[in-house]
Tab-separated table of N, CA and C in Angstrom:
chain	number	residue	atom	x	y	z
A	6	MET	N	0.839	-1.177	0.000
A	6	MET	CA	0.000	0.000	0.000
A	6	MET	C	0.887	1.245	0.000
A	7	GLN	N	0.500	2.241	-0.781
A	7	GLN	CA	1.193	3.515	-0.847
A	7	GLN	C	0.350	4.577	-0.123
A	8	ILE	N	1.018	5.476	0.609
A	8	ILE	CA	0.325	6.586	1.255
A	8	ILE	C	1.104	7.877	1.009
A	9	GLN	N	0.424	9.002	1.143
A	9	GLN	CA	1.093	10.297	1.068
A	9	GLN	C	1.507	10.700	2.468
A	10	ILE	N	2.714	11.223	2.574
A	10	ILE	CA	3.255	11.622	3.868
A	10	ILE	C	4.020	12.937	3.704
A	11	LEU	N	4.111	13.692	4.775
A	11	LEU	CA	4.867	14.942	4.745
A	11	LEU	C	6.307	14.656	4.345
A	12	LYS	N	6.786	15.342	3.298
A	12	LYS	CA	8.180	15.197	2.860
A	12	LYS	C	9.017	16.375	3.319
A	13	SER	N	8.486	17.590	3.120
A	13	SER	CA	9.237	18.806	3.412
A	13	SER	C	8.291	19.887	3.893
A	14	LYS	N	8.829	20.768	4.760
A	14	LYS	CA	8.026	21.894	5.219
A	14	LYS	C	8.926	23.078	5.529
A	15	ILE	N	8.524	24.240	5.025
A	15	ILE	CA	9.141	25.504	5.417
A	15	ILE	C	8.108	26.172	6.310
A	16	HIS	N	8.420	26.272	7.584
A	16	HIS	CA	7.451	26.705	8.594
A	16	HIS	C	7.598	28.195	8.908
A	17	ARG	N	6.610	28.970	8.522
A	17	ARG	CA	6.512	30.391	8.854
A	17	ARG	C	7.509	31.270	8.099
A	18	ALA	N	7.514	31.121	6.783
A	18	ALA	CA	8.242	32.059	5.929
A	18	ALA	C	7.352	33.287	5.734
A	19	VAL	N	7.950	34.395	5.345
A	19	VAL	CA	7.202	35.633	5.141
A	19	VAL	C	7.119	35.949	3.650
A	20	ILE	N	5.905	36.223	3.167
A	20	ILE	CA	5.732	36.595	1.769
A	20	ILE	C	6.435	37.931	1.528
A	21	THR	N	7.298	37.953	0.536
A	21	THR	CA	8.025	39.176	0.199
A	21	THR	C	7.401	39.914	-0.978
A	22	GLU	N	6.585	39.198	-1.767
A	22	GLU	CA	5.957	39.777	-2.953
A	22	GLU	C	4.707	38.999	-3.296
A	23	ALA	N	3.785	39.680	-3.976
A	23	ALA	CA	2.636	39.024	-4.601
A	23	ALA	C	2.511	39.663	-5.984
A	24	ASN	N	2.740	38.869	-7.034
A	24	ASN	CA	2.827	39.385	-8.397
A	24	ASN	C	1.704	38.783	-9.236
A	25	LEU	N	0.596	39.506	-9.322
A	25	LEU	CA	-0.584	39.019	-10.046
A	25	LEU	C	-0.319	38.819	-11.529
A	26	ASN	N	0.551	39.613	-12.122
A	26	ASN	CA	0.782	39.578	-13.566
A	26	ASN	C	1.954	38.685	-13.963
A	27	TYR	N	2.078	37.536	-13.314
A	27	TYR	CA	3.140	36.592	-13.620
A	27	TYR	C	2.510	35.219	-13.777
A	28	VAL	N	3.147	34.340	-14.499
A	28	VAL	CA	2.665	32.968	-14.634
A	28	VAL	C	2.590	32.354	-13.237
A	29	GLY	N	1.508	31.683	-12.935
A	29	GLY	CA	1.229	31.198	-11.587
A	29	GLY	C	2.275	30.287	-10.983
A	30	SER	N	2.422	30.373	-9.670
A	30	SER	CA	3.335	29.521	-8.912
A	30	SER	C	3.809	30.251	-7.673
A	31	LEU	N	4.815	29.695	-7.011
A	31	LEU	CA	5.484	30.332	-5.878
A	31	LEU	C	6.971	30.406	-6.193
A	32	THR	N	7.518	31.624	-6.226
A	32	THR	CA	8.959	31.785	-6.386
A	32	THR	C	9.567	31.696	-5.002
A	33	LEU	N	10.609	30.866	-4.869
A	33	LEU	CA	11.190	30.569	-3.570
A	33	LEU	C	12.711	30.642	-3.646
A	34	ASP	N	13.312	31.315	-2.675
A	34	ASP	CA	14.771	31.420	-2.564
A	34	ASP	C	15.385	30.020	-2.673
A	35	GLU	N	16.377	29.883	-3.541
A	35	GLU	CA	17.010	28.584	-3.756
A	35	GLU	C	17.656	28.030	-2.483
A	36	ASP	N	18.129	28.891	-1.584
A	36	ASP	CA	18.664	28.414	-0.305
A	36	ASP	C	17.586	27.718	0.511
A	37	LEU	N	16.386	28.299	0.536
A	37	LEU	CA	15.274	27.661	1.257
A	37	LEU	C	14.899	26.336	0.595
A	38	MET	N	14.888	26.327	-0.737
A	38	MET	CA	14.573	25.096	-1.460
A	38	MET	C	15.542	23.983	-1.090
A	39	ASP	N	16.838	24.288	-1.128
A	39	ASP	CA	17.844	23.274	-0.808
A	39	ASP	C	17.696	22.788	0.630
A	40	ALA	N	17.526	23.722	1.554
A	40	ALA	CA	17.424	23.362	2.969
A	40	ALA	C	16.211	22.475	3.239
A	41	ALA	N	15.129	22.704	2.495
A	41	ALA	CA	13.896	21.946	2.702
A	41	ALA	C	13.778	20.734	1.782
A	42	ASN	N	14.822	20.470	0.989
A	42	ASN	CA	14.798	19.321	0.080
A	42	ASN	C	13.656	19.435	-0.937
A	43	LEU	N	13.514	20.634	-1.525
A	43	LEU	CA	12.510	20.893	-2.542
A	43	LEU	C	13.197	21.165	-3.869
A	44	ILE	N	12.524	20.838	-4.971
A	44	ILE	CA	13.093	21.099	-6.288
A	44	ILE	C	12.138	21.953	-7.121
A	45	GLU	N	12.709	22.600	-8.141
A	45	GLU	CA	11.899	23.422	-9.035
A	45	GLU	C	10.814	22.571	-9.682
A	46	ASN	N	9.642	23.134	-9.802
A	46	ASN	CA	8.449	22.515	-10.394
A	46	ASN	C	7.768	21.495	-9.481
A	47	GLU	N	8.293	21.297	-8.277
A	47	GLU	CA	7.653	20.367	-7.345
A	47	GLU	C	6.301	20.925	-6.899
A	48	LYS	N	5.309	20.051	-6.818
A	48	LYS	CA	3.986	20.442	-6.337
A	48	LYS	C	4.066	20.722	-4.842
A	49	ILE	N	3.455	21.842	-4.441
A	49	ILE	CA	3.460	22.217	-3.026
A	49	ILE	C	2.082	22.701	-2.612
A	50	GLN	N	1.892	22.742	-1.319
A	50	GLN	CA	0.726	23.375	-0.720
A	50	GLN	C	1.235	24.584	0.051
A	51	VAL	N	0.569	25.716	-0.104
A	51	VAL	CA	0.928	26.924	0.623
A	51	VAL	C	-0.239	27.254	1.540
A	52	VAL	N	0.061	27.391	2.833
A	52	VAL	CA	-0.958	27.683	3.837
A	52	VAL	C	-0.642	29.057	4.419
A	53	ASN	N	-1.589	29.986	4.298
A	53	ASN	CA	-1.385	31.350	4.780
A	53	ASN	C	-1.882	31.446	6.223
A	54	VAL	N	-0.966	31.702	7.152
A	54	VAL	CA	-1.299	31.776	8.574
A	54	VAL	C	-2.169	33.006	8.856
A	55	ASN	N	-1.968	34.086	8.109
A	55	ASN	CA	-2.698	35.323	8.377
A	55	ASN	C	-4.171	35.265	8.004
A	56	ASN	N	-4.495	34.594	6.897
A	56	ASN	CA	-5.891	34.618	6.448
A	56	ASN	C	-6.523	33.238	6.272
A	57	GLY	N	-5.789	32.182	6.522
A	57	GLY	CA	-6.338	30.831	6.424
A	57	GLY	C	-6.424	30.261	5.022
A	58	GLU	N	-6.019	31.016	4.019
A	58	GLU	CA	-6.059	30.513	2.635
A	58	GLU	C	-5.099	29.341	2.464
A	59	ARG	N	-5.509	28.399	1.619
A	59	ARG	CA	-4.675	27.255	1.269
A	59	ARG	C	-4.719	27.119	-0.245
A	60	LEU	N	-3.555	26.836	-0.847
A	60	LEU	CA	-3.544	26.643	-2.288
A	60	LEU	C	-2.484	25.623	-2.660
A	61	GLU	N	-2.702	24.993	-3.795
A	61	GLU	CA	-1.712	24.086	-4.371
A	61	GLU	C	-1.129	24.754	-5.593
A	62	THR	N	0.180	24.661	-5.732
A	62	THR	CA	0.876	25.229	-6.878
A	62	THR	C	2.196	24.488	-7.039
A	63	TYR	N	3.163	25.113	-7.677
A	63	TYR	CA	4.479	24.510	-7.868
A	63	TYR	C	5.542	25.573	-7.623
A	64	ILE	N	6.782	25.128	-7.479
A	64	ILE	CA	7.882	26.025	-7.139
A	64	ILE	C	8.616	26.504	-8.383
A	65	ILE	N	8.927	27.812	-8.385
A	65	ILE	CA	9.873	28.402	-9.330
A	65	ILE	C	11.090	28.806	-8.502
A	66	LYS	N	12.263	28.480	-9.014
A	66	LYS	CA	13.508	28.789	-8.317
A	66	LYS	C	13.747	30.294	-8.306
A	67	GLY	N	13.947	30.842	-7.084
A	67	GLY	CA	14.271	32.256	-6.918
A	67	GLY	C	15.757	32.438	-6.667
A	68	ALA	N	16.205	33.656	-6.725
A	68	ALA	CA	17.626	33.955	-6.537
A	68	ALA	C	18.121	33.485	-5.173
A	69	ARG	N	19.245	32.787	-5.204
A	69	ARG	CA	19.847	32.252	-3.984
A	69	ARG	C	20.227	33.400	-3.046
A	70	GLY	N	19.825	33.267	-1.769
A	70	GLY	CA	20.163	34.258	-0.758
A	70	GLY	C	19.272	35.489	-0.748
A	71	SER	N	18.287	35.517	-1.644
A	71	SER	CA	17.420	36.698	-1.765
A	71	SER	C	16.326	36.751	-0.704
A	72	GLY	N	15.978	35.601	-0.142
A	72	GLY	CA	14.874	35.534	0.819
A	72	GLY	C	13.510	35.609	0.165
A	73	ILE	N	13.463	35.541	-1.171
A	73	ILE	CA	12.191	35.712	-1.881
A	73	ILE	C	11.209	34.575	-1.595
A	74	VAL	N	9.989	34.974	-1.311
A	74	VAL	CA	8.830	34.090	-1.222
A	74	VAL	C	7.724	34.881	-1.907
A	75	CYS	N	7.483	34.594	-3.178
A	75	CYS	CA	6.577	35.406	-3.992
A	75	CYS	C	5.428	34.578	-4.547
A	76	LEU	N	4.208	34.969	-4.210
A	76	LEU	CA	3.014	34.359	-4.796
A	76	LEU	C	2.819	34.972	-6.175
A	77	ASN	N	2.678	34.142	-7.191
A	77	ASN	CA	2.569	34.595	-8.571
A	77	ASN	C	1.218	34.245	-9.171
A	78	GLY	N	0.790	35.063	-10.146
A	78	GLY	CA	-0.450	34.801	-10.867
A	78	GLY	C	-1.640	34.783	-9.920
A	79	PRO	N	-2.616	33.909	-10.161
A	79	PRO	CA	-3.807	33.863	-9.314
A	79	PRO	C	-3.491	33.641	-7.830
A	80	ALA	N	-2.384	32.973	-7.536
A	80	ALA	CA	-1.990	32.745	-6.142
A	80	ALA	C	-1.752	34.062	-5.408
A	81	ALA	N	-1.423	35.125	-6.151
A	81	ALA	CA	-1.172	36.427	-5.539
A	81	ALA	C	-2.410	36.977	-4.834
A	82	ARG	N	-3.572	36.465	-5.175
A	82	ARG	CA	-4.810	36.878	-4.514
A	82	ARG	C	-4.996	36.192	-3.155
A	83	LYS	N	-4.163	35.200	-2.865
A	83	LYS	CA	-4.305	34.408	-1.632
A	83	LYS	C	-3.454	34.916	-0.482
A	84	GLY	N	-2.640	35.962	-0.737
A	84	GLY	CA	-1.794	36.491	0.326
A	84	GLY	C	-1.211	37.824	-0.068
A	85	ALA	N	-0.632	38.484	0.924
A	85	ALA	CA	-0.041	39.797	0.701
A	85	ALA	C	1.354	39.834	1.297
A	86	GLU	N	2.145	40.776	0.817
A	86	GLU	CA	3.478	40.977	1.364
A	86	GLU	C	3.377	41.115	2.886
A	87	GLY	N	4.231	40.371	3.592
A	87	GLY	CA	4.232	40.385	5.051
A	87	GLY	C	3.455	39.251	5.686
A	88	ASP	N	2.582	38.586	4.920
A	88	ASP	CA	1.857	37.436	5.463
A	88	ASP	C	2.820	36.296	5.757
A	89	ILE	N	2.495	35.512	6.754
A	89	ILE	CA	3.290	34.343	7.133
A	89	ILE	C	2.670	33.111	6.482
A	90	VAL	N	3.514	32.301	5.830
A	90	VAL	CA	3.032	31.095	5.157
A	90	VAL	C	3.825	29.865	5.585
A	91	ILE	N	3.191	28.728	5.397
A	91	ILE	CA	3.834	27.429	5.564
A	91	ILE	C	3.809	26.768	4.194
A	92	VAL	N	4.963	26.330	3.726
A	92	VAL	CA	5.095	25.674	2.424
A	92	VAL	C	5.310	24.186	2.686
A	93	ILE	N	4.456	23.345	2.109
A	93	ILE	CA	4.448	21.916	2.412
A	93	ILE	C	4.535	21.103	1.124
A	94	SER	N	5.340	20.048	1.155
A	94	SER	CA	5.304	19.074	0.066
A	94	SER	C	5.109	17.683	0.673
A	95	TYR	N	4.527	16.820	-0.125
A	95	TYR	CA	4.232	15.459	0.312
A	95	TYR	C	4.906	14.472	-0.629
A	96	ALA	N	5.121	13.262	-0.163
A	96	ALA	CA	5.694	12.210	-0.998
A	96	ALA	C	4.822	10.969	-0.893
A	97	LEU	N	4.766	10.228	-1.973
A	97	LEU	CA	4.058	8.963	-2.004
A	97	LEU	C	5.062	7.867	-1.706
A	98	MET	N	4.787	7.058	-0.706
A	98	MET	CA	5.723	5.986	-0.382
A	98	MET	C	5.003	4.793	0.211
A	99	ASP	N	5.750	3.722	0.279
A	99	ASP	CA	5.243	2.488	0.851
A	99	ASP	C	4.888	2.717	2.324
A	100	PHE	N	3.817	2.103	2.783
A	100	PHE	CA	3.327	2.272	4.147
A	100	PHE	C	4.400	1.959	5.184
A	101	GLU	N	5.137	0.890	4.994
A	101	GLU	CA	6.169	0.511	5.974
A	101	GLU	C	7.330	1.509	5.965
A	102	GLU	N	7.731	1.977	4.786
A	102	GLU	CA	8.788	2.979	4.693
A	102	GLU	C	8.343	4.274	5.375
A	103	ALA	N	7.084	4.618	5.207
A	103	ALA	CA	6.552	5.857	5.787
A	103	ALA	C	6.636	5.866	7.311
A	104	LYS	N	6.593	4.708	7.923
A	104	LYS	CA	6.647	4.629	9.394
A	104	LYS	C	7.962	5.151	9.955
A	105	THR	N	9.043	5.065	9.178
A	105	THR	CA	10.350	5.492	9.682
A	105	THR	C	10.885	6.729	8.971
A	106	PHE	N	10.175	7.211	7.955
A	106	PHE	CA	10.625	8.372	7.190
A	106	PHE	C	10.608	9.626	8.065
A	107	LYS	N	11.639	10.447	7.955
A	107	LYS	CA	11.734	11.710	8.695
A	107	LYS	C	11.681	12.866	7.698
A	108	PRO	N	10.657	13.705	7.777
A	108	PRO	CA	10.568	14.838	6.863
A	108	PRO	C	11.623	15.902	7.170
A	109	THR	N	11.884	16.741	6.183
A	109	THR	CA	12.787	17.871	6.352
A	109	THR	C	11.946	19.093	6.698
A	110	ILE	N	12.253	19.721	7.832
A	110	ILE	CA	11.497	20.893	8.273
A	110	ILE	C	12.465	22.040	8.507
A	111	VAL	N	12.155	23.194	7.911
A	111	VAL	CA	13.008	24.379	7.990
A	111	VAL	C	12.222	25.487	8.696
A	112	PHE	N	12.903	26.183	9.593
A	112	PHE	CA	12.328	27.303	10.323
A	112	PHE	C	13.112	28.571	9.950
A	113	PRO	N	12.661	29.318	8.947
A	113	PRO	CA	13.408	30.502	8.520
A	113	PRO	C	13.483	31.572	9.606
A	114	LYS	N	14.569	32.330	9.552
A	114	LYS	CA	14.773	33.468	10.456
A	114	LYS	C	14.316	34.743	9.749
A	115	ASP	N	14.605	35.888	10.339
A	115	ASP	CA	14.259	37.176	9.733
A	115	ASP	C	14.776	37.239	8.297
A	116	GLY	N	13.972	37.787	7.398
A	116	GLY	CA	14.373	37.913	6.003
A	116	GLY	C	14.351	36.593	5.267
A	117	ASN	N	13.666	35.581	5.830
A	117	ASN	CA	13.600	34.230	5.254
A	117	ASN	C	14.969	33.605	5.086
A	118	LYS	N	15.882	33.935	5.997
A	118	LYS	CA	17.222	33.368	5.971
A	118	LYS	C	17.271	32.114	6.830
A	119	LEU	N	18.266	31.276	6.568
A	119	LEU	CA	18.398	30.020	7.318
A	119	LEU	C	19.055	30.248	8.664
């Protein structure tokens, strides 16, 4: 049996931009991506702590060290600059493997730095 389980989480990053006129997705600092074991185009869930919005999208690689967390396209309507978000990805794996799997969780500091 296969189940979905938490693979990666960036807990409480701050939105730095919301760009309605861009192709949809979430632009994310490459340092945060690496630390959280996320890759470009990976499907993610974004949960906005400030307003309760939840959305599914994918990651676009942002400039390394920039601290960028930018909601793009229609996703820009789900949050505003300064909102706190949780970025989550899941993995499909065997039930027995899932029992011992340890997700990668990142807690960004000021400026979305590690």
